[in-house]
């Protein structure tokens, strides 16, 4: 019997090659879209899966006062780790991480190598499952000035020599000799912590910061005992905050725990998340999964539509089989078997498409995606499951409908209009509803991305080269900056502690109004005197910083933005006063002894990404710091020439440090990389959805025209013009698209409004987006239908009648 089924199946495919191609092609595209999305989602969800589930990151929600919005941050205070372990038996261990970004490390007498290193507690290697190649994970960081290297950095520093016991020199604030006590395997790509070296926290820092409950500047991770009730533990934390920080912090500072496996995907609302490498918005995964499933469902709908439409061609076969004694179950199994075979062939083609397309996605996304069925049985089983599921879903409705046909009806009646024409219409409407909805979503997403790229952040980021300077070069920075200013084509040079686009420092400030003092924690920037005019940030009142004023040189003069000015005015006797009334008012950092003054008000500018609103900000000249980030504005028409001049000046003044740079506009654009990539992925899936919808529509049109060949011939003999024939053949399909448009618009409007809520600065959903999506769908449908309709309408009526 199986042999008979296979023979009938292949005969059916050969007899309807065009429809078979549409069915297999549509299913292959749908399955490959789902497989690629599955591989991408699996990669994103695999972050930190090798780490113990008992590890949590300690985070905080800060509410300074009722006029400030609560802010979630991924940093905490230095003493929290040890005190939590001492106070709560649920806390098994802790580790703190001090991120120092890229620093120069060198072997004695050799050139330095830049690497990302973390200062951390000795418990780090005991808590996390990073694999040691050499050394003892339990003791590697216990000794003062011990350092653990990754294999990559160890090779760069020592080549094939054994690094254990060797000396690594670190020149930053001081020159420190470290002893290599261990080597780690290179950090997996799917780790939110990415580093090249670990060093033990110095004893002096431990003593200095052990009682500092003012600044949250470290990342704290806790390892909890098994079966710890997280909600119960979090309920105890407010009392802990009161115990160590005072009752006045009740409600202002709240701690919560974040599972380590949630950090990569679910930290979008967290600020100061400096250690979270390759952070991704987890909600986008649901969006991608939904869209790819839509594409597959559209392919399944195509199969159902075309199979039921072809019922007339197989009616006699069904009738004869039933007359010969075949039961309804046997006929249904035959159609299910056909669908399974189509799905199996489509899955094999889909695997080939995935294999060919994965390198392209890998290059675009920057992710190490893999597809190896032989090496990953789970992937093979997933593919088999998709094939079986798709085949079953595709064949279920046709099997139920066609097996229900009575033998007499199958052998005597015309089935084109009898076999569920309303079902076919409904499926086409659903297909175009999805296609139009996805088109609206894609157009809206790209408009938002374009809006972010073109949005005026309040500063000029064009043609600005940024390079990082190490602490050891701090005494030569001013000389380097002077040299750079002398290069023709260099339009300005300035310096700062942090670069724009990165999370910046927060400090507590004290504002005095008459006899009242107000303390609040705000964002702070430490910069050169000319930072504001260099970036062309608008000055609203007062003056800029200048070396001509002694207070400015001592770091006691402050520029504040509009947001902070509004907050401060609320705490004065005249909250409706102009910004200029704040000029000269008493202001200082809480860690400073001398009181300074506000000298200027600057316009709000987006020092962070557009996902976040502009927050209160204070800008001060660096008095006790140094310029870690140098910004150089150049003549863009001479970029290559100026880069060469700048590099020579750099090598002349900083011969011990490599010239590593980037352009600020490129860096800020990378802040929206996740949004851009998701938009592109959805755009591609949308085009696939439209393609599959039109593929199915093409099949239905061809089949409909074949059934109406005689009607078209008679109409032409009776004088019907080509245009009239086209209208007759096209109007039904146009009606379907218009109904789909009416259904899709409110759904897409709601979905995109929810998506745009994730942006502090966003575009609007204009009517023309919906109109364009509708016209696009209608135009593509008309082209698809009219192509076949024109061929039918221009056919010689004699041939059409002879054909019948």
Short mmCIF file of N, CA and C in Angstrom, two decimals, residues 367-434:
data_model
loop_
_atom_site.label_atom_id
_atom_site.label_comp_id
_atom_site.label_asym_id
_atom_site.label_seq_id
_atom_site.Cartn_x
_atom_site.Cartn_y
_atom_site.Cartn_z
N UNK A 367 27.43 37.78 15.34
CA UNK A 367 27.24 36.68 16.29
C UNK A 367 27.80 35.38 15.72
N UNK A 368 28.28 34.54 16.60
CA UNK A 368 28.90 33.28 16.19
C UNK A 368 27.82 32.20 16.11
N UNK A 369 27.03 32.27 15.05
CA UNK A 369 25.93 31.33 14.87
C UNK A 369 26.45 30.05 14.21
N UNK A 370 25.94 28.92 14.65
CA UNK A 370 26.39 27.63 14.12
C UNK A 370 25.20 26.82 13.63
N UNK A 371 25.47 26.01 12.58
CA UNK A 371 24.44 25.10 12.07
C UNK A 371 25.14 23.83 11.60
N UNK A 372 25.15 22.85 12.46
CA UNK A 372 25.80 21.58 12.16
C UNK A 372 24.90 20.46 12.67
N UNK A 373 24.10 19.91 11.76
CA UNK A 373 23.11 18.90 12.15
C UNK A 373 23.77 17.65 12.70
N UNK A 374 24.90 17.24 12.10
CA UNK A 374 25.55 16.01 12.51
C UNK A 374 26.14 16.14 13.91
N UNK A 375 26.66 17.33 14.23
CA UNK A 375 27.30 17.54 15.53
C UNK A 375 26.28 17.90 16.62
N UNK A 376 25.08 18.31 16.21
CA UNK A 376 24.07 18.74 17.18
C UNK A 376 22.78 17.96 16.95
N UNK A 377 22.62 16.84 17.62
CA UNK A 377 21.40 16.04 17.46
C UNK A 377 20.12 16.83 17.75
N UNK A 378 20.22 17.76 18.71
CA UNK A 378 19.04 18.55 19.06
C UNK A 378 18.55 19.36 17.85
N UNK A 379 19.50 19.88 17.09
CA UNK A 379 19.14 20.66 15.90
C UNK A 379 18.47 19.77 14.86
N UNK A 380 19.00 18.56 14.71
CA UNK A 380 18.40 17.61 13.78
C UNK A 380 16.99 17.26 14.22
N UNK A 381 16.82 16.99 15.51
CA UNK A 381 15.50 16.64 16.02
C UNK A 381 14.53 17.80 15.87
N UNK A 382 15.03 19.01 16.05
CA UNK A 382 14.18 20.19 15.86
C UNK A 382 13.72 20.29 14.41
N UNK A 383 14.66 20.07 13.48
CA UNK A 383 14.30 20.11 12.06
C UNK A 383 13.29 19.03 11.71
N UNK A 384 13.48 17.84 12.25
CA UNK A 384 12.53 16.76 11.99
C UNK A 384 11.16 17.10 12.57
N UNK A 385 11.17 17.70 13.76
CA UNK A 385 9.91 18.10 14.38
C UNK A 385 9.18 19.16 13.56
N UNK A 386 9.95 20.12 13.03
CA UNK A 386 9.35 21.16 12.18
C UNK A 386 8.75 20.53 10.93
N UNK A 387 9.48 19.57 10.32
CA UNK A 387 8.99 18.92 9.10
C UNK A 387 7.70 18.17 9.37
N UNK A 388 7.66 17.39 10.46
CA UNK A 388 6.46 16.62 10.78
C UNK A 388 5.30 17.54 11.14
N UNK A 389 5.58 18.54 11.97
CA UNK A 389 4.53 19.48 12.38
C UNK A 389 3.97 20.25 11.21
N UNK A 390 4.88 20.73 10.34
CA UNK A 390 4.43 21.48 9.17
C UNK A 390 3.61 20.61 8.24
N UNK A 391 4.09 19.39 8.01
CA UNK A 391 3.34 18.47 7.14
C UNK A 391 1.97 18.16 7.71
N UNK A 392 1.90 17.91 9.01
CA UNK A 392 0.61 17.59 9.62
C UNK A 392 -0.35 18.76 9.53
N UNK A 393 0.13 19.99 9.88
CA UNK A 393 -0.73 21.17 9.82
C UNK A 393 -1.15 21.48 8.40
N UNK A 394 -0.25 21.25 7.45
CA UNK A 394 -0.57 21.54 6.05
C UNK A 394 -1.61 20.57 5.51
N UNK A 395 -1.50 19.31 5.90
CA UNK A 395 -2.37 18.30 5.31
C UNK A 395 -3.66 18.04 6.06
N UNK A 396 -3.79 18.56 7.29
CA UNK A 396 -4.94 18.23 8.12
C UNK A 396 -6.25 18.69 7.50
N UNK A 397 -6.34 19.96 7.13
CA UNK A 397 -7.59 20.50 6.59
C UNK A 397 -7.90 19.90 5.22
N UNK A 398 -6.94 19.85 4.26
CA UNK A 398 -7.25 19.19 2.98
C UNK A 398 -7.69 17.74 3.17
N UNK A 399 -7.03 17.02 4.08
CA UNK A 399 -7.40 15.62 4.31
C UNK A 399 -8.83 15.52 4.83
N UNK A 400 -9.20 16.39 5.75
CA UNK A 400 -10.55 16.37 6.32
C UNK A 400 -11.59 16.75 5.28
N UNK A 401 -11.31 17.80 4.49
CA UNK A 401 -12.28 18.27 3.49
C UNK A 401 -12.43 17.28 2.34
N UNK A 402 -11.32 16.85 1.76
CA UNK A 402 -11.38 16.05 0.54
C UNK A 402 -11.79 14.61 0.81
N UNK A 403 -11.45 14.10 2.00
CA UNK A 403 -11.88 12.73 2.32
C UNK A 403 -13.37 12.66 2.61
N UNK A 404 -13.98 13.81 2.80
CA UNK A 404 -15.41 13.87 3.12
C UNK A 404 -16.27 13.92 1.86
N UNK A 405 -15.63 14.01 0.67
CA UNK A 405 -16.40 14.09 -0.57
C UNK A 405 -17.05 12.74 -0.86
N UNK A 406 -18.34 12.80 -1.21
CA UNK A 406 -19.07 11.57 -1.53
C UNK A 406 -18.68 11.07 -2.92
N UNK A 407 -18.62 9.78 -3.13
CA UNK A 407 -18.22 9.23 -4.45
C UNK A 407 -19.06 9.75 -5.59
N UNK A 408 -20.38 9.85 -5.41
CA UNK A 408 -21.25 10.32 -6.50
C UNK A 408 -20.92 11.75 -6.87
N UNK A 409 -20.73 12.59 -5.84
CA UNK A 409 -20.37 14.00 -6.08
C UNK A 409 -19.04 14.09 -6.79
N UNK A 410 -18.06 13.31 -6.33
CA UNK A 410 -16.72 13.36 -6.92
C UNK A 410 -16.73 12.97 -8.38
N UNK A 411 -17.61 12.04 -8.78
CA UNK A 411 -17.60 11.54 -10.15
C UNK A 411 -18.52 12.31 -11.09
N UNK A 412 -19.45 13.11 -10.53
CA UNK A 412 -20.45 13.74 -11.41
C UNK A 412 -20.49 15.25 -11.36
N UNK A 413 -20.02 15.90 -10.24
CA UNK A 413 -20.24 17.34 -10.10
C UNK A 413 -18.93 18.11 -10.22
N UNK A 414 -19.09 19.40 -10.52
CA UNK A 414 -17.95 20.33 -10.59
C UNK A 414 -17.64 20.82 -9.18
N UNK A 415 -16.45 20.58 -8.73
CA UNK A 415 -16.13 20.83 -7.31
C UNK A 415 -15.47 22.18 -7.04
N UNK A 416 -15.15 22.93 -8.08
CA UNK A 416 -14.41 24.19 -7.85
C UNK A 416 -15.16 25.11 -6.90
N UNK A 417 -16.48 25.18 -7.04
CA UNK A 417 -17.24 26.08 -6.17
C UNK A 417 -17.80 25.36 -4.94
N UNK A 418 -17.70 24.03 -4.93
CA UNK A 418 -18.31 23.29 -3.82
C UNK A 418 -17.35 23.06 -2.66
N UNK A 419 -16.05 22.98 -2.98
CA UNK A 419 -15.09 22.61 -1.92
C UNK A 419 -14.58 23.86 -1.21
N UNK A 420 -15.37 24.35 -0.32
CA UNK A 420 -14.95 25.37 0.65
C UNK A 420 -14.34 26.62 0.01
N UNK A 421 -15.03 27.21 -0.96
CA UNK A 421 -14.54 28.47 -1.51
C UNK A 421 -14.42 29.55 -0.43
N UNK A 422 -15.37 29.65 0.54
CA UNK A 422 -15.20 30.64 1.62
C UNK A 422 -13.91 30.43 2.41
N UNK A 423 -13.53 29.18 2.61
CA UNK A 423 -12.28 28.91 3.33
C UNK A 423 -11.09 29.46 2.56
N UNK A 424 -11.07 29.23 1.24
CA UNK A 424 -9.96 29.76 0.44
C UNK A 424 -9.90 31.27 0.53
N UNK A 425 -11.05 31.92 0.42
CA UNK A 425 -11.08 33.38 0.50
C UNK A 425 -10.57 33.87 1.85
N UNK A 426 -11.02 33.19 2.91
CA UNK A 426 -10.60 33.59 4.26
C UNK A 426 -9.09 33.45 4.43
N UNK A 427 -8.53 32.37 3.90
CA UNK A 427 -7.09 32.15 4.03
C UNK A 427 -6.30 33.22 3.28
N UNK A 428 -6.76 33.59 2.08
CA UNK A 428 -6.07 34.65 1.33
C UNK A 428 -6.15 35.97 2.08
N UNK A 429 -7.32 36.26 2.66
CA UNK A 429 -7.47 37.50 3.43
C UNK A 429 -6.52 37.51 4.62
N UNK A 430 -6.42 36.36 5.32
CA UNK A 430 -5.50 36.28 6.46
C UNK A 430 -4.06 36.49 6.00
N UNK A 431 -3.69 35.88 4.88
CA UNK A 431 -2.33 36.03 4.37
C UNK A 431 -2.00 37.49 4.13
N UNK A 432 -2.89 38.20 3.46
CA UNK A 432 -2.60 39.60 3.15
C UNK A 432 -2.76 40.50 4.38
N UNK A 433 -3.58 40.09 5.33
CA UNK A 433 -3.64 40.83 6.60
C UNK A 433 -2.28 40.80 7.29
N UNK A 434 -1.70 39.60 7.35
CA UNK A 434 -0.36 39.46 7.95
C UNK A 434 0.67 40.25 7.15
#
